[in-house]
Short mmCIF file of C-alpha atoms and ligand atoms in Angstrom, two decimals:
data_model
loop_
_atom_site.label_atom_id
_atom_site.label_comp_id
_atom_site.label_asym_id
_atom_site.label_seq_id
_atom_site.Cartn_x
_atom_site.Cartn_y
_atom_site.Cartn_z
CA MET A 996 0.31 -0.30 0.05
CA LYS A 997 1.60 3.58 -1.06
CA LYS A 998 1.34 5.78 1.88
CA ILE A 999 0.93 9.43 1.02
CA LEU A 1000 1.58 12.22 3.34
CA ILE A 1001 -0.82 15.57 2.95
CA THR A 1002 0.18 18.22 5.30
CA GLY A 1003 -2.29 20.75 6.07
CA GLY A 1004 -5.21 18.95 5.50
CA ALA A 1005 -7.51 20.27 8.02
CA GLY A 1006 -7.11 23.68 6.38
CA PHE A 1007 -9.23 25.06 3.55
CA ILE A 1008 -7.82 23.44 0.45
CA GLY A 1009 -5.29 20.65 2.47
CA SER A 1010 -8.84 18.93 3.21
CA HIS A 1011 -10.81 19.15 -0.28
CA VAL A 1012 -7.27 17.60 -2.03
CA VAL A 1013 -7.53 14.65 1.18
CA ARG A 1014 -10.66 14.35 0.73
CA LEU A 1015 -10.04 13.68 -3.47
CA PHE A 1016 -7.24 11.52 -2.70
CA VAL A 1017 -9.40 9.69 0.03
CA ASN A 1018 -12.09 8.74 -1.64
CA LYS A 1019 -10.42 7.95 -5.42
CA TYR A 1020 -7.16 6.45 -4.00
CA GLY A 1021 -8.83 3.07 -1.60
CA ASP A 1022 -5.48 1.16 -2.04
CA SER A 1023 -3.12 3.64 -0.57
CA GLN A 1024 -2.80 4.99 3.22
CA ILE A 1025 -3.46 9.04 3.23
CA VAL A 1026 -2.20 10.70 6.56
CA ASN A 1027 -3.01 13.80 7.22
CA LEU A 1028 -0.23 15.91 9.29
CA ASP A 1029 -2.33 18.71 10.40
CA ALA A 1030 -0.66 21.09 13.80
CA LEU A 1031 -4.36 22.70 13.85
CA THR A 1032 -3.38 26.04 14.19
CA TYR A 1033 -6.67 28.66 14.35
CA ALA A 1034 -6.89 27.84 10.21
CA GLY A 1035 -7.17 23.63 10.78
CA ASN A 1036 -10.86 22.22 11.62
CA LEU A 1037 -11.15 18.70 11.72
CA GLU A 1038 -14.94 19.28 10.76
CA ASN A 1039 -14.00 19.80 7.64
CA LEU A 1040 -12.86 16.17 6.88
CA LYS A 1041 -15.62 14.83 9.38
CA ASP A 1042 -17.26 12.79 6.19
CA ILE A 1043 -14.19 11.11 5.84
CA ALA A 1044 -12.49 11.13 9.47
CA GLU A 1045 -13.49 7.28 9.74
CA LYS A 1046 -12.55 5.95 6.69
CA PRO A 1047 -9.75 3.01 6.38
CA ASN A 1048 -6.82 4.01 4.47
CA TYR A 1049 -7.28 7.27 6.17
CA THR A 1050 -5.14 8.54 9.03
CA PHE A 1051 -4.95 12.03 10.95
CA VAL A 1052 -1.31 13.04 12.29
CA LYS A 1053 -1.64 16.03 14.96
CA GLY A 1054 1.42 17.63 14.90
CA ASP A 1055 3.91 21.05 13.23
CA ILE A 1056 6.02 20.93 10.89
CA THR A 1057 7.84 22.90 12.85
CA ASP A 1058 9.64 20.07 15.36
CA GLU A 1059 12.14 18.35 13.40
CA SER A 1060 12.93 15.41 15.61
CA PHE A 1061 9.54 14.97 15.34
CA ILE A 1062 9.06 15.03 11.42
CA ASP A 1063 11.76 13.39 11.33
CA GLU A 1064 10.37 10.26 13.43
CA LEU A 1065 7.15 10.62 11.36
CA PHE A 1066 8.93 9.89 8.37
CA THR A 1067 10.57 6.81 9.71
CA GLN A 1068 8.36 5.16 10.94
CA TYR A 1069 5.30 5.99 8.10
CA GLN A 1070 8.02 5.26 5.50
CA PHE A 1071 6.23 7.36 2.86
CA ASP A 1072 6.36 6.91 -0.53
CA SER A 1073 5.18 10.85 -0.92
CA VAL A 1074 4.81 14.00 0.22
CA ILE A 1075 1.46 16.83 -0.50
CA HIS A 1076 2.92 19.46 1.50
CA LEU A 1077 0.19 22.12 1.50
CA ALA A 1078 0.67 23.22 5.33
CA ALA A 1079 1.47 27.11 5.64
CA GLU A 1080 0.62 30.01 7.63
CA SER A 1081 -1.42 31.39 4.80
CA HIS A 1082 -3.09 34.96 5.32
CA VAL A 1083 -1.45 37.92 4.43
CA ASP A 1084 -2.42 40.68 6.63
CA ARG A 1085 -1.61 38.05 9.58
CA SER A 1086 1.72 37.97 7.44
CA ILE A 1087 2.16 41.71 8.08
CA ALA A 1088 1.37 41.58 11.66
CA ASP A 1089 3.25 38.72 12.64
CA PRO A 1090 6.66 38.15 10.34
CA LEU A 1091 8.04 35.59 12.34
CA ALA A 1092 5.01 32.94 12.68
CA PHE A 1093 5.48 32.73 8.41
CA ILE A 1094 9.10 32.43 8.62
CA ARG A 1095 9.03 29.85 10.94
CA THR A 1096 5.64 27.48 9.38
CA ASN A 1097 6.40 28.40 5.95
CA ILE A 1098 10.53 27.95 5.25
CA LEU A 1099 11.91 26.28 8.60
CA GLY A 1100 8.69 23.41 8.42
CA THR A 1101 9.15 22.69 4.47
CA VAL A 1102 12.99 22.63 4.66
CA ASN A 1103 12.53 19.92 7.88
CA LEU A 1104 10.28 17.96 6.05
CA LEU A 1105 12.60 18.25 3.05
CA ASN A 1106 15.22 17.03 5.32
CA ALA A 1107 12.94 13.92 6.32
CA ALA A 1108 12.48 13.01 2.62
CA LYS A 1109 16.00 13.09 1.75
CA LYS A 1110 16.71 11.29 4.87
CA ILE A 1111 14.40 7.91 4.38
CA TRP A 1112 14.47 7.94 0.10
CA GLN A 1113 18.71 8.72 0.19
CA LYS A 1114 18.95 5.31 -0.61
CA ASP A 1115 16.19 4.71 -3.86
CA MET A 1116 14.70 7.28 -4.92
CA THR A 1117 12.64 5.66 -7.35
CA GLY A 1118 9.12 6.42 -7.63
CA LYS A 1119 8.96 8.66 -4.82
CA ARG A 1120 7.54 13.09 -5.05
CA PHE A 1121 7.56 15.64 -3.08
CA TYR A 1122 4.88 17.87 -4.23
CA HIS A 1123 5.09 21.19 -3.29
CA ILE A 1124 2.53 23.50 -3.22
CA SER A 1125 2.40 27.14 -3.51
CA THR A 1126 0.98 30.71 -4.77
CA ASP A 1127 0.82 33.27 -7.74
CA GLU A 1128 1.87 35.84 -4.67
CA VAL A 1129 5.62 34.93 -5.45
CA TYR A 1130 5.80 36.84 -8.85
CA GLY A 1131 4.79 39.97 -6.93
CA SER A 1132 2.59 42.55 -8.54
CA LEU A 1133 1.27 42.70 -12.06
CA GLY A 1134 0.19 45.68 -13.56
CA GLU A 1135 -2.79 46.08 -16.00
CA GLU A 1136 -0.98 44.22 -18.74
CA GLY A 1137 0.29 40.33 -18.79
CA LEU A 1138 0.05 37.04 -16.99
CA PHE A 1139 2.42 35.40 -14.66
CA THR A 1140 3.71 32.22 -16.01
CA GLU A 1141 6.20 29.91 -14.49
CA THR A 1142 9.61 30.90 -16.03
CA THR A 1143 8.30 35.24 -14.80
CA ALA A 1144 11.15 36.21 -12.03
CA TYR A 1145 10.01 36.48 -8.21
CA ASP A 1146 9.08 39.23 -6.69
CA PRO A 1147 7.28 38.96 -3.54
CA ARG A 1148 6.28 41.87 -1.48
CA SER A 1149 4.56 40.40 1.56
CA PRO A 1150 6.28 38.24 4.63
CA TYR A 1151 3.26 36.04 3.27
CA SER A 1152 4.85 35.79 -0.32
CA ALA A 1153 8.35 35.97 0.59
CA SER A 1154 8.30 32.96 3.30
CA LYS A 1155 6.35 30.94 -0.23
CA ALA A 1156 9.12 32.07 -2.45
CA SER A 1157 11.68 31.09 0.00
CA SER A 1158 10.02 28.12 0.58
CA ASP A 1159 10.30 27.38 -3.17
CA HIS A 1160 13.35 28.44 -3.64
CA LEU A 1161 14.69 25.71 -0.82
CA VAL A 1162 12.33 23.22 -2.87
CA ARG A 1163 14.77 23.36 -6.05
CA ALA A 1164 17.58 23.81 -4.22
CA TYR A 1165 16.55 20.13 -2.98
CA TYR A 1166 16.21 19.08 -6.38
CA HIS A 1167 19.18 20.40 -7.99
CA THR A 1168 21.56 19.64 -5.73
CA TYR A 1169 20.63 16.12 -3.94
CA GLY A 1170 18.46 14.44 -6.67
CA LEU A 1171 15.15 15.08 -4.43
CA PRO A 1172 12.72 13.86 -7.04
CA VAL A 1173 10.28 17.24 -6.95
CA VAL A 1174 7.64 19.15 -8.56
CA ILE A 1175 6.10 22.81 -7.74
CA SER A 1176 2.60 24.48 -8.72
CA ASN A 1177 1.67 27.85 -7.99
CA CYS A 1178 -1.90 28.43 -7.55
CA SER A 1179 -4.28 31.95 -8.03
CA ASN A 1180 -7.00 32.53 -5.27
CA ASN A 1181 -8.92 29.96 -4.65
CA TYR A 1182 -13.04 29.93 -3.00
CA GLY A 1183 -15.44 27.68 -2.09
CA PRO A 1184 -16.50 25.94 1.03
CA ASN A 1185 -14.70 25.93 4.40
CA GLN A 1186 -12.15 28.33 3.49
CA PHE A 1187 -11.99 30.24 6.69
CA PRO A 1188 -13.43 33.53 7.43
CA GLU A 1189 -11.01 35.82 7.34
CA LYS A 1190 -10.14 36.04 3.73
CA LEU A 1191 -12.30 38.15 1.42
CA ILE A 1192 -14.93 35.66 0.15
CA PRO A 1193 -16.30 33.78 3.03
CA LEU A 1194 -15.58 37.12 5.33
CA SER A 1195 -17.86 39.19 3.35
CA ILE A 1196 -20.50 36.73 3.12
CA ASN A 1197 -20.22 35.87 6.63
CA ASN A 1198 -21.00 40.43 7.05
CA ILE A 1199 -23.68 40.22 4.49
CA LYS A 1200 -26.14 37.78 6.53
CA LYS A 1201 -24.91 39.68 9.49
CA ASN A 1202 -26.38 42.61 8.30
CA ASN A 1203 -22.11 44.42 9.23
CA PRO A 1204 -20.27 46.49 6.64
CA ILE A 1205 -17.88 44.31 4.23
CA PRO A 1206 -13.93 46.02 4.43
CA ILE A 1207 -12.76 46.66 1.53
CA TYR A 1208 -9.35 48.27 0.99
CA GLY A 1209 -7.86 51.30 -0.58
CA LYS A 1210 -10.60 52.34 -3.58
CA GLY A 1211 -11.53 47.97 -4.74
CA GLU A 1212 -9.66 48.47 -7.18
CA ASN A 1213 -7.45 45.08 -7.21
CA ILE A 1214 -7.75 42.47 -9.01
CA ARG A 1215 -7.71 38.57 -8.41
CA ASP A 1216 -7.93 35.51 -10.09
CA TRP A 1217 -10.48 33.53 -8.06
CA LEU A 1218 -10.11 29.49 -8.76
CA TYR A 1219 -12.77 27.42 -7.01
CA VAL A 1220 -11.75 24.92 -4.90
CA ILE A 1221 -12.17 21.85 -6.27
CA ASP A 1222 -10.82 23.17 -9.59
CA HIS A 1223 -7.22 23.38 -7.94
CA ALA A 1224 -8.17 19.97 -6.01
CA ASN A 1225 -8.84 18.45 -8.96
CA ALA A 1226 -5.17 20.21 -10.78
CA ILE A 1227 -3.05 18.71 -7.83
CA ASP A 1228 -4.07 15.10 -7.96
CA LEU A 1229 -3.14 15.72 -11.62
CA ILE A 1230 0.25 17.25 -11.45
CA PHE A 1231 1.00 14.44 -8.34
CA ASN A 1232 0.90 11.76 -11.15
CA LYS A 1233 1.44 13.46 -13.68
CA GLY A 1234 3.34 16.23 -13.14
CA LEU A 1235 7.32 16.16 -14.39
CA ILE A 1236 9.54 15.84 -11.71
CA GLY A 1237 11.67 19.53 -11.51
CA ASN A 1238 9.10 21.05 -12.51
CA THR A 1239 6.37 24.02 -12.07
CA TYR A 1240 3.38 24.45 -12.91
CA ASN A 1241 1.27 27.83 -12.77
CA ILE A 1242 -2.80 27.37 -12.40
CA GLY A 1243 -5.41 30.03 -12.09
CA GLY A 1244 -9.01 30.40 -13.05
CA ILE A 1245 -9.07 32.82 -16.25
CA ASN A 1246 -10.76 34.82 -14.23
CA GLU A 1247 -10.00 37.87 -13.04
CA TRP A 1248 -12.84 40.29 -10.63
CA THR A 1249 -11.13 44.00 -8.88
CA ASN A 1250 -12.26 43.53 -5.30
CA ILE A 1251 -15.06 46.25 -5.38
CA ASP A 1252 -16.62 44.18 -8.60
CA LEU A 1253 -16.37 40.90 -7.16
CA ILE A 1254 -18.06 42.19 -3.46
CA HIS A 1255 -21.14 43.06 -5.41
CA LYS A 1256 -21.86 39.97 -7.43
CA ILE A 1257 -21.88 38.98 -3.80
CA CYS A 1258 -24.22 41.63 -2.49
CA GLU A 1259 -26.22 40.72 -5.33
CA VAL A 1260 -26.66 36.94 -4.97
CA MET A 1261 -27.06 37.39 -1.14
CA ASP A 1262 -29.85 39.46 -1.75
CA ARG A 1263 -31.06 37.54 -3.51
CA LYS A 1264 -30.71 34.37 -1.39
CA LEU A 1265 -31.75 36.11 2.40
CA GLY A 1266 -34.72 37.79 0.39
CA ARG A 1267 -33.89 41.18 0.61
CA GLU A 1268 -34.34 43.98 -1.74
CA GLN A 1269 -31.46 43.43 -4.14
CA GLY A 1270 -28.92 46.87 -3.53
CA THR A 1271 -30.03 46.36 0.36
CA SER A 1272 -26.39 44.06 1.19
CA ALA A 1273 -24.31 46.98 -1.04
CA GLN A 1274 -25.16 49.67 1.06
CA LEU A 1275 -22.59 47.77 3.90
CA ILE A 1276 -19.86 48.00 1.57
CA THR A 1277 -17.13 50.57 3.59
CA PHE A 1278 -13.76 51.71 2.01
CA VAL A 1279 -11.40 50.73 4.77
CA LYS A 1280 -7.41 51.96 4.89
CA ASP A 1281 -5.89 50.30 2.21
CA ARG A 1282 -3.13 46.93 3.40
CA ALA A 1283 0.08 47.95 3.09
CA GLY A 1284 2.19 46.92 0.44
CA HIS A 1285 -1.59 45.28 -0.93
CA ASP A 1286 -0.27 44.32 -4.90
CA LYS A 1287 -2.48 45.49 -7.31
CA ARG A 1288 -3.14 42.43 -9.63
CA TYR A 1289 -2.93 39.13 -9.85
CA ALA A 1290 -3.38 36.82 -13.14
CA ILE A 1291 -2.03 33.32 -14.26
CA ASP A 1292 -1.57 32.11 -17.12
CA SER A 1293 -2.48 27.95 -16.94
CA SER A 1294 -1.71 26.97 -20.81
CA LYS A 1295 1.30 25.07 -19.63
CA LEU A 1296 -0.90 22.65 -17.16
CA MET A 1297 -3.81 22.35 -19.61
CA LYS A 1298 -1.86 22.07 -22.75
CA GLU A 1299 0.62 19.47 -20.88
CA LEU A 1300 -1.83 17.56 -18.69
CA GLU A 1301 -5.20 18.71 -20.36
CA TRP A 1302 -6.35 20.12 -17.12
CA SER A 1303 -9.20 23.09 -17.41
CA PRO A 1304 -10.90 24.91 -14.83
CA SER A 1305 -14.80 22.98 -14.38
CA LEU A 1306 -16.96 25.79 -13.13
CA GLN A 1307 -17.92 29.12 -14.70
CA PHE A 1308 -17.26 31.32 -11.43
CA GLU A 1309 -21.36 32.67 -12.20
CA GLU A 1310 -21.83 28.35 -10.57
CA GLY A 1311 -19.16 28.11 -8.37
CA ILE A 1312 -20.05 31.88 -5.93
CA GLU A 1313 -23.81 30.27 -5.72
CA LYS A 1314 -22.60 27.02 -4.40
CA THR A 1315 -20.19 28.26 -2.06
CA ILE A 1316 -22.56 30.94 -1.00
CA ASP A 1317 -25.32 27.58 -0.66
CA TRP A 1318 -22.47 25.86 1.82
CA TYR A 1319 -21.97 29.07 4.33
CA LEU A 1320 -25.91 29.12 4.02
CA GLN A 1321 -26.40 25.78 5.12
CA ASN A 1322 -23.65 25.88 7.24
CA GLU A 1323 -24.41 27.67 10.39
CA GLU A 1324 -22.59 25.65 12.75
CA TRP A 1325 -19.22 24.90 10.65
CA LEU A 1326 -19.25 28.85 10.88
CA ASP A 1327 -20.24 29.57 14.26
CA ASN A 1328 -18.11 27.59 15.76
CA ILE A 1329 -14.93 30.26 14.31
CA LEU A 1330 -16.71 32.53 14.92
CA SER A 1331 -16.54 32.35 18.81
CA GLY A 1332 -13.60 33.10 20.71
CA GLU A 1333 -10.45 34.17 18.70
CA TYR A 1334 -11.85 35.20 15.64
CA GLU A 1335 -13.65 37.78 17.39
CA LYS A 1336 -9.71 39.44 18.89
CA TYR A 1337 -8.77 38.45 15.58
CA TYR A 1338 -11.17 41.23 13.53
CA LYS A 1339 -11.46 43.53 16.35
CA LYS A 1340 -7.49 43.91 15.98
CA GLN A 1341 -7.37 43.93 12.13
CA TYR A 1342 -10.36 46.06 11.04
CA ALA A 1343 -10.42 49.00 14.55
CA ASP A 1344 -8.07 51.76 13.18
CA ARG A 1345 -9.32 51.01 9.49
P1 NAD B 2620 -5.68 27.49 5.20
O1 NAD B 2620 -4.16 28.51 6.17
O2 NAD B 2620 -6.55 27.70 5.57
O3 NAD B 2620 -5.03 26.23 6.11
C1 NAD B 2620 -3.33 25.88 6.10
C2 NAD B 2620 -2.96 24.57 7.51
O4 NAD B 2620 -2.01 24.22 7.66
C3 NAD B 2620 -4.16 24.43 8.67
O5 NAD B 2620 -4.71 23.06 8.65
C4 NAD B 2620 -3.76 24.98 9.98
O6 NAD B 2620 -3.79 24.01 11.14
C5 NAD B 2620 -1.88 23.69 9.01
N1 NAD B 2620 -0.50 24.55 9.68
C6 NAD B 2620 0.00 25.72 9.81
N2 NAD B 2620 0.67 25.39 10.09
C7 NAD B 2620 1.49 24.21 10.53
C8 NAD B 2620 2.88 23.84 11.55
N3 NAD B 2620 3.02 24.51 11.77
N4 NAD B 2620 2.61 22.03 10.81
C9 NAD B 2620 1.25 21.58 11.09
N5 NAD B 2620 -0.01 22.02 10.62
C10 NAD B 2620 0.21 23.59 10.21
O7 NAD B 2620 -4.48 28.07 3.48
P2 NAD B 2620 -4.92 28.07 2.61
O8 NAD B 2620 -6.30 28.61 1.89
O9 NAD B 2620 -5.47 25.60 2.26
O10 NAD B 2620 -3.70 26.92 1.23
C11 NAD B 2620 -2.59 26.10 1.36
C12 NAD B 2620 -1.28 25.91 0.97
O11 NAD B 2620 -1.55 26.84 -0.13
C13 NAD B 2620 -0.39 26.70 1.62
O12 NAD B 2620 0.49 26.61 1.12
C14 NAD B 2620 -0.87 27.96 0.08
O13 NAD B 2620 0.31 28.93 0.76
C15 NAD B 2620 -1.12 27.57 -0.73
N6 NAD B 2620 -2.34 28.59 -1.72
C16 NAD B 2620 -3.62 28.95 -1.11
C17 NAD B 2620 -4.21 29.63 -1.86
C18 NAD B 2620 -5.61 29.92 -0.99
O14 NAD B 2620 -6.74 30.98 -1.77
N7 NAD B 2620 -5.71 30.28 -0.01
C19 NAD B 2620 -4.03 29.95 -3.28
C20 NAD B 2620 -2.56 29.34 -3.40
C21 NAD B 2620 -1.81 28.76 -2.97
O1 DAU B 2621 -3.22 34.22 -4.63
C1 DAU B 2621 -3.13 33.37 -3.76
C2 DAU B 2621 -3.26 33.41 -2.57
O2 DAU B 2621 -4.79 34.62 -2.33
C3 DAU B 2621 -3.13 32.37 -1.07
O3 DAU B 2621 -1.86 32.73 -1.55
C4 DAU B 2621 -3.43 33.23 0.00
O4 DAU B 2621 -3.22 32.04 0.78
C5 DAU B 2621 -5.10 33.69 0.21
O5 DAU B 2621 -4.79 34.14 1.61
C6 DAU B 2621 -5.13 34.85 -0.84
O6 DAU B 2621 -4.43 36.06 -0.73
P1 DAU B 2621 -5.12 37.25 -0.91
O7 DAU B 2621 -4.40 38.08 -0.64
O8 DAU B 2621 -5.11 37.65 -2.07
O9 DAU B 2621 -6.74 37.35 -0.35
P2 DAU B 2621 -7.55 38.24 0.73
O10 DAU B 2621 -8.85 36.88 0.32
O11 DAU B 2621 -6.56 37.96 1.94
O12 DAU B 2621 -7.70 39.07 -0.41
C7 DAU B 2621 -8.07 39.58 -1.38
C8 DAU B 2621 -8.42 40.63 -2.10
O13 DAU B 2621 -9.39 41.06 -1.15
C9 DAU B 2621 -7.46 41.43 -2.01
O14 DAU B 2621 -6.86 42.50 -2.70
C10 DAU B 2621 -7.15 41.96 0.04
C11 DAU B 2621 -8.72 42.51 -0.68
N1 DAU B 2621 -9.46 42.60 0.72
C12 DAU B 2621 -9.47 40.99 2.19
C13 DAU B 2621 -9.53 40.99 2.56
C14 DAU B 2621 -9.53 39.96 3.87
C15 DAU B 2621 -10.61 43.64 1.56
O15 DAU B 2621 -10.36 44.94 0.71
N2 DAU B 2621 -10.79 43.36 2.50
C16 DAU B 2621 -10.35 42.59 3.36
O16 DAU B 2621 -11.21 42.59 4.57
#
């Protein structure tokens, strides 16, 4: 039985990847390693928790000896590494947490994989999940390709860029069989409500202000999370060792247009008069170093591995809003306690 380690599997994207792999690969043992930080939530995986090919391990990737022992115990055949501190605003407030998890944690995993695979790397694979933010910020024209020079501009993106460089260094220096993908903004069920889309859905539901940084003119390229999980599955199985694949939604929105779209759908779903939710839009102080535009050229992935996004944004956003409206308990469990403190600190003097 092949043993696949998935890190960060209790988080937003990780939980969709774990579910896909547990259900699709019954002949593989899927081990989900997650520290269960504020962003990790085992509720995300309750439907597959009892499956015989699924194991959850609570642990921290920054703990070198723990990681070493885990790899020695399980002798993993491959790793899909998603665990990370992932929110740009938190990286502005506390960069060190990002350096520890995203850089040190990644190196611990690389070292442990190198150690158990060094005699024979045949059939082994270390798949590092990264972000388009490593490429920096675009003007009005152009797209990020796999050869765009790195130009990270937030502590989050700098820590992810650093981890990408280290993964490539282990390929060139030690021959570790690595593959990397860099994806655009994900949206969908189970996303922690610190990120723009779930935060806005929740605030609209509660009739609270929707905070838009600056003038709302920044542009993001949104991809439904299941389409990202499917791309990860393809790249895991068919991606070429040493290669990088960009993944994007071909779906650019300014933040303000995106929020108007969400307000329109929410008004319809909540039986409010059109235009009601949009009145909650509040322009607040901009994010420091706010990247203007991200947009991804996924043509390599589309041509070489025949991937394409399956959902139109209109359908994806309806599904996402329905999920949040139908999973009030999931949201309420998060909103009590720590989240309230974070929200006050992040938005109080904006
Ligand atoms: P998330 O914040 O929802 O989840 C991160 C998970 O990692 C959580 O379950 C958390 O408990 C776990 N974790 C954090 N620190 C850990 C540690 N030290 N040890 C073990 N586990 C730890 O993040 P996400 O949005 O699902 O992103 C997953 C990955 O995908 C990240 O690497 C991120 O950089 C990348 N990514 C995210 C997006 C996006 O739009 N969300 C886009 C492109 C790439
Ligand atoms: O591009 C991929 C990246 O997308 C991932 O690597 C990150 O992990 C993920 O968090 C996301 O980063 P962003 O910073 O783009 O996502 P966020 O949802 O935080 O913000 C989206 C846009 O909305 C951005 O331009 C900032 C803006 N924004 C965000 C928040 C939280 C607001 O205007 N108001 C807000 O309250």
